[in-house]
XYZ file of C-alpha atoms in Angstrom:
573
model
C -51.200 21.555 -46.740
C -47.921 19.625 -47.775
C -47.103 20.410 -50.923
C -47.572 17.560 -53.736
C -44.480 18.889 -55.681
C -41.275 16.569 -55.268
C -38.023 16.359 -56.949
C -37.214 12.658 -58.024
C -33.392 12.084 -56.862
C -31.165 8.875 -57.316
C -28.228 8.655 -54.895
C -25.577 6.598 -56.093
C -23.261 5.328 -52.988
C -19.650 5.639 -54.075
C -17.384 8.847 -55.889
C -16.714 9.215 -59.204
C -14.053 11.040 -60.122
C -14.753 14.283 -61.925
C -18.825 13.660 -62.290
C -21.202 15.128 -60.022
C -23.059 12.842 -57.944
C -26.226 11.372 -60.300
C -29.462 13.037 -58.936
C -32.645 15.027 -59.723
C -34.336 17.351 -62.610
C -31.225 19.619 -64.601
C -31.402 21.700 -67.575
C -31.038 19.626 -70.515
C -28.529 20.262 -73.047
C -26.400 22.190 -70.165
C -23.372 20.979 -68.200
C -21.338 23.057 -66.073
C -17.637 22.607 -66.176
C -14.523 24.186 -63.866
C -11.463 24.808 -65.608
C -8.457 23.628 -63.645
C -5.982 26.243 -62.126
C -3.275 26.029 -64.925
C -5.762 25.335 -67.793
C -5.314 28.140 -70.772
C -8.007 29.607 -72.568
C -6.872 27.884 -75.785
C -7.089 24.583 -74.347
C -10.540 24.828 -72.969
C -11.332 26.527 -75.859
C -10.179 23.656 -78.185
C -12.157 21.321 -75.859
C -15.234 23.301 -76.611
C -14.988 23.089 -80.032
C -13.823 19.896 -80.344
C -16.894 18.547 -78.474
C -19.342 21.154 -80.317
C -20.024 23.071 -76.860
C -20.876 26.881 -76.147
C -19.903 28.505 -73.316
C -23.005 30.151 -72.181
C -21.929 31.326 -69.070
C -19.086 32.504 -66.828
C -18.499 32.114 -62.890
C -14.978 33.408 -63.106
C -14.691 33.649 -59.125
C -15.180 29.586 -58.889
C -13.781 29.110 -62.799
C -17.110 27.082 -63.810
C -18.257 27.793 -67.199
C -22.199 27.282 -68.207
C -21.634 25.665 -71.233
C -24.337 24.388 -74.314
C -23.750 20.465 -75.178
C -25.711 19.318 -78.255
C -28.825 17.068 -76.580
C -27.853 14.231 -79.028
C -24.141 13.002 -77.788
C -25.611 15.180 -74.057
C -23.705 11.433 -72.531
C -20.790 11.270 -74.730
C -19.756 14.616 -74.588
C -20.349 14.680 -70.610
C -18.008 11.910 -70.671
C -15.268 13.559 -72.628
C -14.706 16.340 -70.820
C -15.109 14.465 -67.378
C -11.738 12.883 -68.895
C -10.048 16.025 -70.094
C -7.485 16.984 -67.709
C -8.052 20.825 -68.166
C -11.256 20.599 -66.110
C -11.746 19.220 -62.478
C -15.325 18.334 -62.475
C -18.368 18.364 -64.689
C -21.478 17.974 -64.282
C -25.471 19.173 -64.840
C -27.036 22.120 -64.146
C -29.316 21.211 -61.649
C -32.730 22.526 -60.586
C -33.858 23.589 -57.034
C -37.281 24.135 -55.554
C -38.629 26.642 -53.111
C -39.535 25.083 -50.333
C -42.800 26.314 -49.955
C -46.078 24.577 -47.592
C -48.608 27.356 -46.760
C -50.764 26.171 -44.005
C -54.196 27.182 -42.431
C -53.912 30.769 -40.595
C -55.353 29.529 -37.566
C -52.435 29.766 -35.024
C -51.182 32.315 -32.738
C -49.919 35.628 -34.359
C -45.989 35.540 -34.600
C -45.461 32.679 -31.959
C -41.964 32.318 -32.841
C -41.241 35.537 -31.302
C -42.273 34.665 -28.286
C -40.232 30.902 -28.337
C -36.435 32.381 -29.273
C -37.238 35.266 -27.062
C -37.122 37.954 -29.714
C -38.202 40.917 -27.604
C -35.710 40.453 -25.075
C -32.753 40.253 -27.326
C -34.413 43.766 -29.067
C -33.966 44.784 -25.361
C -30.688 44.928 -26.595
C -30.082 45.706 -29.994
C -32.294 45.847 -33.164
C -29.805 45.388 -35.553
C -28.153 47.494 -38.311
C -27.307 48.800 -41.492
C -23.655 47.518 -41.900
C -24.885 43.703 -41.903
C -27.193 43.493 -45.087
C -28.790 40.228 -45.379
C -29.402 38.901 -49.002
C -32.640 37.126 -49.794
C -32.022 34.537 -52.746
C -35.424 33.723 -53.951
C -38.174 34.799 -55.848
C -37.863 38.553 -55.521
C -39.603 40.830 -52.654
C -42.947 43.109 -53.477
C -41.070 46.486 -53.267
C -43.901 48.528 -52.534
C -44.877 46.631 -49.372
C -45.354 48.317 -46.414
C -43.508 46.392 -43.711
C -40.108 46.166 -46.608
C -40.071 49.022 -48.906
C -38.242 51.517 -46.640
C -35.382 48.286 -46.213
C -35.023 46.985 -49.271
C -32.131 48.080 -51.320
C -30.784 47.065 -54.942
C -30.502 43.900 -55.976
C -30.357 41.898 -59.190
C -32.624 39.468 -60.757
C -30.668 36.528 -62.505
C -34.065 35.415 -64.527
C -34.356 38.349 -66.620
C -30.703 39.542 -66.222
C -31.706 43.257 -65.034
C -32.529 45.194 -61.711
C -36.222 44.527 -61.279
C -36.731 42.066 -58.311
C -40.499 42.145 -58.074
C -41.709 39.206 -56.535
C -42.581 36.482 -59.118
C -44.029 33.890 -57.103
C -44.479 35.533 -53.332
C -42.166 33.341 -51.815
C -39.374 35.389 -51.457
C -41.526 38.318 -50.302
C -43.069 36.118 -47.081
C -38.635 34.667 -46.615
C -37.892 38.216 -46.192
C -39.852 39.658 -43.975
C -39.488 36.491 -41.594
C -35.866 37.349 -41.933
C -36.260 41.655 -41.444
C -39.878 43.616 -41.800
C -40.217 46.726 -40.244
C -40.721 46.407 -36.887
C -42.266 48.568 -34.062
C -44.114 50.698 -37.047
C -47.354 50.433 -36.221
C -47.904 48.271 -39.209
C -48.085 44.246 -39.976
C -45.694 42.084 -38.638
C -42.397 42.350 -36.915
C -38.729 40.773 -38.328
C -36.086 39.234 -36.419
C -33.808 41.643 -37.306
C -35.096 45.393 -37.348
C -32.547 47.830 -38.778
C -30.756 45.321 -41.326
C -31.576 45.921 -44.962
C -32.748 43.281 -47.253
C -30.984 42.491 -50.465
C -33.290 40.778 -52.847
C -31.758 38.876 -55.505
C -34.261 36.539 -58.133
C -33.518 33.031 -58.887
C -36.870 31.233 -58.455
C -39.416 31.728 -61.374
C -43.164 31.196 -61.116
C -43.267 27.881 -61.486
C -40.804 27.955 -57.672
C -38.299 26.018 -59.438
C -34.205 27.874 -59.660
C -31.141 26.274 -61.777
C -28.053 25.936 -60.016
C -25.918 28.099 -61.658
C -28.542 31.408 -60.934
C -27.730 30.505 -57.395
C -24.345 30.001 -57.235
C -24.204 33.227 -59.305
C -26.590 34.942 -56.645
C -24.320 33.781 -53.952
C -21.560 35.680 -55.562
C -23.398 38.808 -56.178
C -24.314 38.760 -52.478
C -20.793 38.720 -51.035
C -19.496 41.138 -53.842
C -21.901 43.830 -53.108
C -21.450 43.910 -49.560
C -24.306 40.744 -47.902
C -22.645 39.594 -44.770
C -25.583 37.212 -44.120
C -27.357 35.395 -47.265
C -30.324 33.320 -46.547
C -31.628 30.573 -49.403
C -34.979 28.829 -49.198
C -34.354 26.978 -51.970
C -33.785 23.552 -52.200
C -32.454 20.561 -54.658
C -31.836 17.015 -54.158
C -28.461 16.865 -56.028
C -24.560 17.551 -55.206
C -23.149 20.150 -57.140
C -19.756 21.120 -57.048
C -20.517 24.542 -58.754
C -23.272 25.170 -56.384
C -20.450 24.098 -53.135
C -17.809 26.368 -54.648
C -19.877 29.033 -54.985
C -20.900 28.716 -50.842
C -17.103 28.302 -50.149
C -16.409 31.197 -52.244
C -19.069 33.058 -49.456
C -17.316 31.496 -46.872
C -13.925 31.982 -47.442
C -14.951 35.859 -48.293
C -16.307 36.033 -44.549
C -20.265 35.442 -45.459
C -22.788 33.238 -43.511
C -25.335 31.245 -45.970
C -28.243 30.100 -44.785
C -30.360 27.361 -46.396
C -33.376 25.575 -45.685
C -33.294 22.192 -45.007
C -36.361 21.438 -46.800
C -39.663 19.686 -46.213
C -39.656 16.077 -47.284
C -39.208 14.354 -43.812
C -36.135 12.359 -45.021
C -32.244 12.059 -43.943
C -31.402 12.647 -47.842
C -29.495 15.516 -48.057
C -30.545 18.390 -49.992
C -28.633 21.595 -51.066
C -27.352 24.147 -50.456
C -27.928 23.269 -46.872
C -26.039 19.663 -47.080
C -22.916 21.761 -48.528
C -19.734 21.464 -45.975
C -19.717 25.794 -45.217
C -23.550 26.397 -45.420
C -25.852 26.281 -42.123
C -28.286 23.997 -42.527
C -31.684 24.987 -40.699
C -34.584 22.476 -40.075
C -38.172 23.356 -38.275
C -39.472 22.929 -35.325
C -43.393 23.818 -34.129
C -44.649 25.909 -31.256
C -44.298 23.083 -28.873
C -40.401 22.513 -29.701
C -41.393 19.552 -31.599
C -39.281 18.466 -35.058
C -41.635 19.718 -37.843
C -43.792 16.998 -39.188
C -42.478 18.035 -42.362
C -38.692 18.616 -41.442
C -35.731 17.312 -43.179
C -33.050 15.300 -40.382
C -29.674 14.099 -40.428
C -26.132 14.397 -38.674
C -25.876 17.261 -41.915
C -28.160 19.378 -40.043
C -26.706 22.515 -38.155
C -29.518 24.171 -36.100
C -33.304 24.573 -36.298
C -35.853 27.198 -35.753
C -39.503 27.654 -35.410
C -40.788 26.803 -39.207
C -44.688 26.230 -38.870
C -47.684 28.704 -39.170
C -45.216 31.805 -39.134
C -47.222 34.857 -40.144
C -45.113 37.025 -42.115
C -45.434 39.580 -45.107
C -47.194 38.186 -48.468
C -46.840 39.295 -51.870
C -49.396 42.506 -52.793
C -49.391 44.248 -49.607
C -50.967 41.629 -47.212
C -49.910 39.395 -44.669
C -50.414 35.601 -44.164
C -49.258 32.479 -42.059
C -46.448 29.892 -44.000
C -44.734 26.689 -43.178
C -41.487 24.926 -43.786
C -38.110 24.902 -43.576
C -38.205 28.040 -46.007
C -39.489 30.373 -42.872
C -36.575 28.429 -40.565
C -33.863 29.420 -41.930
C -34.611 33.285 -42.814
C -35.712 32.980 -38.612
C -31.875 32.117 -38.365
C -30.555 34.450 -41.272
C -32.220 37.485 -39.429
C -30.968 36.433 -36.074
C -27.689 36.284 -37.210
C -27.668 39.367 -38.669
C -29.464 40.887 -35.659
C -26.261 39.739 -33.471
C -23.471 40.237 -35.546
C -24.115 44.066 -35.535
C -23.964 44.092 -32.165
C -20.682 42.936 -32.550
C -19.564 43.545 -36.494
C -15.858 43.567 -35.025
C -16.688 39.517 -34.720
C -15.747 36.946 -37.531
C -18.443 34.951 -39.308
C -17.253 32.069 -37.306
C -17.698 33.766 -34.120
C -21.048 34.166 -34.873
C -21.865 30.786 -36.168
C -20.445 29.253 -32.762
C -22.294 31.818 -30.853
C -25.452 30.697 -32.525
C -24.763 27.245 -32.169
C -23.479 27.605 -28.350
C -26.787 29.897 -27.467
C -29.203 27.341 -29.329
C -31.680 25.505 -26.564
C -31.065 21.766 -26.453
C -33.775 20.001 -27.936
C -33.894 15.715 -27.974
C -30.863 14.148 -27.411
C -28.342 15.827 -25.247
C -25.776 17.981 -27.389
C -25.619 17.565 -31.226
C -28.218 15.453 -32.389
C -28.997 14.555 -35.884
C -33.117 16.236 -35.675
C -32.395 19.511 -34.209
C -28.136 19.965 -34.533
C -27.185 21.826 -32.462
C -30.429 23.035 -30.874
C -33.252 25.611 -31.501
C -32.220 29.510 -31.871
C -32.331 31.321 -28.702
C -32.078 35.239 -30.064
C -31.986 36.472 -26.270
C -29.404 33.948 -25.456
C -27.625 34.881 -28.558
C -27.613 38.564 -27.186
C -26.778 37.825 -23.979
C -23.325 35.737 -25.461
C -22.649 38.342 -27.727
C -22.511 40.970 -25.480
C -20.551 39.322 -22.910
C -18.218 37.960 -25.542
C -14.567 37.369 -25.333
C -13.281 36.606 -28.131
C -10.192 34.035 -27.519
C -6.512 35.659 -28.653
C -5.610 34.168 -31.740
C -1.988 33.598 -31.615
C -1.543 30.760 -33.561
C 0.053 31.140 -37.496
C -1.551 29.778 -40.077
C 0.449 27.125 -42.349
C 1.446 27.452 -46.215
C 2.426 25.166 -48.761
C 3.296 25.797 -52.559
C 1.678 23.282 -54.842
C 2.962 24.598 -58.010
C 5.820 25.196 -59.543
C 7.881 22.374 -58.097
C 11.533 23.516 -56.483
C 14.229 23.762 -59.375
C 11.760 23.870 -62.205
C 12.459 25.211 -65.443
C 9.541 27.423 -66.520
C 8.677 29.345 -69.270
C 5.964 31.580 -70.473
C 3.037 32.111 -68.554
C 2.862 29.885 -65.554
C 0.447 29.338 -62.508
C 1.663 29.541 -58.898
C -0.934 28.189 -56.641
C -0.984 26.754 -52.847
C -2.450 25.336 -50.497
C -3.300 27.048 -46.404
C -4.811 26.650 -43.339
C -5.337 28.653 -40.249
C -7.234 27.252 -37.031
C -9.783 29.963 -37.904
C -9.725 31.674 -41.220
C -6.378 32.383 -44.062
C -7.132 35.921 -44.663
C -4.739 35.963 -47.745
C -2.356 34.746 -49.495
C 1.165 37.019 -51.303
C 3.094 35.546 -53.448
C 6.360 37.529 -53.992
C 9.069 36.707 -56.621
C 12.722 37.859 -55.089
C 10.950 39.374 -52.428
C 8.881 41.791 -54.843
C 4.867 41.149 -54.457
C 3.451 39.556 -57.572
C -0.113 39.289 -56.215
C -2.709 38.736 -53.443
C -5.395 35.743 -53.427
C -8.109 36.213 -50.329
C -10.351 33.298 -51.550
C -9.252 29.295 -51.838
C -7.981 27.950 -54.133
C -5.017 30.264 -53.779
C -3.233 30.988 -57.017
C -0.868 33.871 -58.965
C -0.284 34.379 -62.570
C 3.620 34.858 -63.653
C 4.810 35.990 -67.378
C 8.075 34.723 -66.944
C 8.408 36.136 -70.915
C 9.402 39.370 -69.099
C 12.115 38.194 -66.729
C 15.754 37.623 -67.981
C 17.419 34.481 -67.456
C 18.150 32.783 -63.976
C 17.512 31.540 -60.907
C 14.273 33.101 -58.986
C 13.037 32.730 -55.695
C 8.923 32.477 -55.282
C 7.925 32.826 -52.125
C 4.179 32.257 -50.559
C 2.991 33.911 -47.314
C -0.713 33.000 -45.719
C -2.115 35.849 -43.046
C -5.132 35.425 -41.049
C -7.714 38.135 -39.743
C -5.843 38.775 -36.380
C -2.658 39.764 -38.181
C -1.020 36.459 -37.643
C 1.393 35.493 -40.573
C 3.222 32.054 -42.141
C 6.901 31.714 -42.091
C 7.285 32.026 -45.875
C 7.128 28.918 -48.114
C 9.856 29.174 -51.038
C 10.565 27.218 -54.071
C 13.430 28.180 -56.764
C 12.469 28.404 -60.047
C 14.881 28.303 -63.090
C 14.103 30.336 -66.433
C 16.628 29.563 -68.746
C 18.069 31.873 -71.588
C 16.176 31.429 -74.211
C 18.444 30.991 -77.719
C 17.391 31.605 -80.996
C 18.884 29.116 -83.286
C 19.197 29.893 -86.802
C 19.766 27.292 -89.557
C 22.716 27.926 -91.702
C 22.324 25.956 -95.314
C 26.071 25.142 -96.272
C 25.589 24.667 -99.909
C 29.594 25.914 -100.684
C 31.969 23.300 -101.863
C 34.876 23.089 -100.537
C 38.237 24.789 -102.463
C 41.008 22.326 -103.740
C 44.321 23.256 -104.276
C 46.863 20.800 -106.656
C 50.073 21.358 -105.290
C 51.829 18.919 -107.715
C 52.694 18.473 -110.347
C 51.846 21.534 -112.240
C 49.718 22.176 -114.873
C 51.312 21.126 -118.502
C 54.476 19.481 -116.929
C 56.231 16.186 -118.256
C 55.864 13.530 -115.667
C 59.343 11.569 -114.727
C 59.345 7.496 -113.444
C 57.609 8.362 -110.627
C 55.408 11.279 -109.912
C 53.964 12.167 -106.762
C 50.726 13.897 -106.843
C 50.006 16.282 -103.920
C 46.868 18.854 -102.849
C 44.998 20.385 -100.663
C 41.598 21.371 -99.276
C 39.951 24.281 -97.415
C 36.545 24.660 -95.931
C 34.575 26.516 -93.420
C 32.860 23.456 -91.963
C 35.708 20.742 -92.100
C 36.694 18.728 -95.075
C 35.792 15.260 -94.737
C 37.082 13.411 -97.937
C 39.773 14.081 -100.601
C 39.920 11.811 -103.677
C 42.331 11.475 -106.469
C 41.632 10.794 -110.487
C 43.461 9.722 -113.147
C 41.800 9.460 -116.552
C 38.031 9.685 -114.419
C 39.364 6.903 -112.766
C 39.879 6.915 -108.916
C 43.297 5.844 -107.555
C 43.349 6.822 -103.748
C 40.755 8.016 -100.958
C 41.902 9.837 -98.027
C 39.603 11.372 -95.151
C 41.610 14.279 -94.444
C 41.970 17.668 -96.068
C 45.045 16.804 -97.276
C 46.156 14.080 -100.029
C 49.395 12.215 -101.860
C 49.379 9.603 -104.137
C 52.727 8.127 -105.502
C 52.152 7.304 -109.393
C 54.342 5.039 -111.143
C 54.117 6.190 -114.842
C 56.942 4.180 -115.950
C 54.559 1.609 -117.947
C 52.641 4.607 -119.688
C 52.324 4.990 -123.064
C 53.275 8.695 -124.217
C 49.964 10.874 -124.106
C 48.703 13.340 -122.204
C 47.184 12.365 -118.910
C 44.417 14.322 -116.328
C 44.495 14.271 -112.833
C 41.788 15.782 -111.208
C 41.139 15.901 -107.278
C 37.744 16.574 -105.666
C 37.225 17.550 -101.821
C 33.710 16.388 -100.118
C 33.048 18.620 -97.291
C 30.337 17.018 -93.695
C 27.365 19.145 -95.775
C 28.042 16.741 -98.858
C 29.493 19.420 -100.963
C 31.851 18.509 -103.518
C 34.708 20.944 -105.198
């Protein structure tokens, strides 16, 4: 029977910049945030603190940080960072559902088989051991006997260790849809015989998964060596972690696989709705859409998804339903065709698949079966006859950051932007022609400590290859670091020196005296003045002075002249 478990999802019809899209169930008090290409660790940091956040978490291939948000100000604090330029998105960690409808065992033994043609296309090839297909799900029963001689380590994301027993049974009955042991003697037979199974927990007991242990089990996958990753896991919400994480597959050369899930709606669900996963719906024994089949133009191909008998948790076997058994169908033919050909990109065997599918309902792409039903003989057939098409054609490169005839200092980022008409391999980034570093994965970026370079001009140049050997013309950009001067303060607290020049000291002063001086300083001399008595008789802004003094009206005495100097610090001698 259907099952009675559904996620409750709001879809709101317009983008909002740097939110996720609103939608179902998430972990509360969590958020998941990516840090933006030039973002320092101080900064995001600070913004952590400042909002009372822990980082809980760290996907440092897609830069998205699991991070704790106190439940109180969960709405205030989401809106913060949304506005905080060092991240690019935020939003919650979502929750995903196996997409699980056991049915009554009363149909044929392994029809599907017998509808994608199976045991012709085994005519010519079972598969094999270089194209390991990861199973993100619930775990696999390692002891059964149609899987234990395949399966091989894997990690469980739940408990954070190596032991990926089965926890629900789900992921046992994915897997060996996808791969048991076939033509033992034993059970049931795979779609793809030779391939090992990588099993890799995200979905407790309860069948639900967050996001993040997915998009974390997606990264595992590709960087222990899954060329084809299959998840029967489902969640109503967008998620820009969970999309990175598939373009991270993607742009690393892996094929994901994701069921389309079982609510008979056009809504979108994910993984499957994300731009570089394959979305797989179900179709019955007659070629029928599934009763309970997801639809919509997001839908890439189908498969055979009701009353599949397959492998069951304990030892056993049983019969299963839904979208969950569709896609592992695909996974394992994938896999079962690529190492025929392993020399083939992960493009070349999505089109292959796609091109072999059987038209089903309206002619061509349609939005209830996409691009057809799997065909694994047809599949064969193409793949062994295949010739692949000469790539010739360059990809294109553009640096995004620094700007030409910057000035930069300190640590900077150099990223870019590239595009190939069928994959950007990777991307160098050279300063004066010497290689700086090498990004395979989008978005492309290098790290520079200009601290270490001397002052100048500097060339940065950014180079995008794809797999046939097929490079850019270089993209360049001239940087300026400037000499870096340290300034030092210098207190000028001297007074300037002040010479009288006449008359002299103690002489007897005629009609008319003229008084004369003088004054020297290291920073300029802006002001002389001349006294008589403490009283002032002349200014002068020079370092030089004379004052004519008619004495002829003076009483006999003695009389003091006195001249003081004011130097641009103030100082006064």
């Amino acid at each position: 029977m259907l099952s009675r478990k559904t996620i409750l999802s709001f879809f709101i019809l317009f983008f909002i910049t740097s939110t996720a899209f609103a939608g179902g169930p998430f972990v509360k008090g969590e958020l998941l945030v990516q840090q933006t290409v030039k973002a320092t660790k101080a900064n995001v940091d600070k913004a952590m603190k400042d909002n009372g956040c822990d980082i809980l978490e760290d996907l440092p291939q897609i830069r998205v940080k699991r991070i704790r948000v106190p439940e109180k100000n969960f709405d205030k604090v989401k809106a913060a960072l949304a506005k905080n330029p060092n991240f690019t998105f935020v939003e919650e960690n979502f929750i995903a559902q196996g997409m699980i409808i056991p049915n009554d065992p009363s149909f044929y033994s392994q029809w599907h088989h017998t509808k994608i043609m199976s045991p012709s296309a085994w005519e010519l090839g079972i598969g094999s051991t270089a194209i390991p297909i990861a199973v993100i799900d619930s775990g696999v029963d390692p002891d059964h006997p149609d899987l234990v001689a395949k399966l091989q380590p894997g990690f469980n994301f739940l408990a954070n260790n190596n032991d990926t027993h089965d926890v629900l049974g789900h992921g046992t009955a994915v897997a060996g849809s996808a791969g048991a042991i076939s033509n033992n003697a034993t059970g049931v037979a795979g779609v793809a015989w030779a391939n090992p199974i990588m099993p890799l927990v995200v979905l407790d007991s309860s069948n639900w998964a967050t996001y993040t242990n997915i998009s974390n089990a997606i990264i595992y996958a590709v960087n222990n060596g899954a060329k084809v990753v299959n998840i029967s896991i489902g969640g109503s919400s967008f998620s820009y972690t969970l999309d990175n994480a598939i373009n991270y597959a993607w742009n690393n050369g892996v094929l994901v696989f994701a069921s389309a899930a079982n609510y008979n709606t056009s809504t979108p669900y994910y993984p499957a709705a994300c731009s570089n996963a394959v979305a797989v719906a179900a179709t019955d024994s007659a070629d029928n859409k599934a009763s309970f089949s997801n639809y919509g133009d997001w839908i890439t191909i189908t498969a055979p998804g009701v009353s599949i008998l397959t492998t069951n948790n304990g030892g056993g076997y049983g019969y299963w339903s839904g979208t969950s058994f569709s896609s592992p169908i695909t996974a394992g033919l994938a896999a079962l065709i690529w190492s025929a050909n392993p020399q083939l990109s992960h493009q070349q065997i999505l089109e292959i698949l796609k091109n072999s599918a059987d038209d089903l309902g309206a002619t061509g792409l349609d939005s209830i079966f996409g691009h057809g039903r799997v065909n694994a003989y047809s599949a064969m057939m193409e793949i062994m006859n295949y010739q692949p098409v000469v790539d010739s054609e360059a990809p294109s490169v553009t640096t995004t950051s620094p700007a030409d005839n910057e000035t930069i200092a300190d640590t900077i980022s150099i990223s870019a932007t590239a595009n190939d008409n069928v994959a950007v391999e990777k991307v160098e980034f050279r300063i004066n022609g010497t290689l700086l570093a090498t990004d395979t994965s989008a978005p492309f970026a290098a790290t520079w400590n200009t601290s270490e370079a001397t002052s100048g001009y500097y060339t940065i140049e950014v180079k995008a290859f794809d797999s046939s050997g097929n490079s850019s013309p270089a993209d360049s950009v001239q940087v300026i670091i400037e000499e870096i001067i340290e300034v030092i303060e210098v207190i000028d607290n001297l007074p300037p020196m002040v010479t009288i020049l006449s008359p002299s000291n103690g002489s007897t002063l005629t009609d008319k005296t003229t008084v004369t001086a003088s004054a020297a300083d290291e920073n300029g001399v802006a002001e002389m003045k001349i006294y008589v008595d403490g009283v002032l008789k002349t200014t002068k802004t020079a370092d030089s002075i004379i004052w004519r003094w008619n004495t002829r009206k003076l009483s006999s005495g003695t009389y003091e002249i006195r001249v003081e100097a004011k130097d641009s610090a103030g100082n006064i001698g």
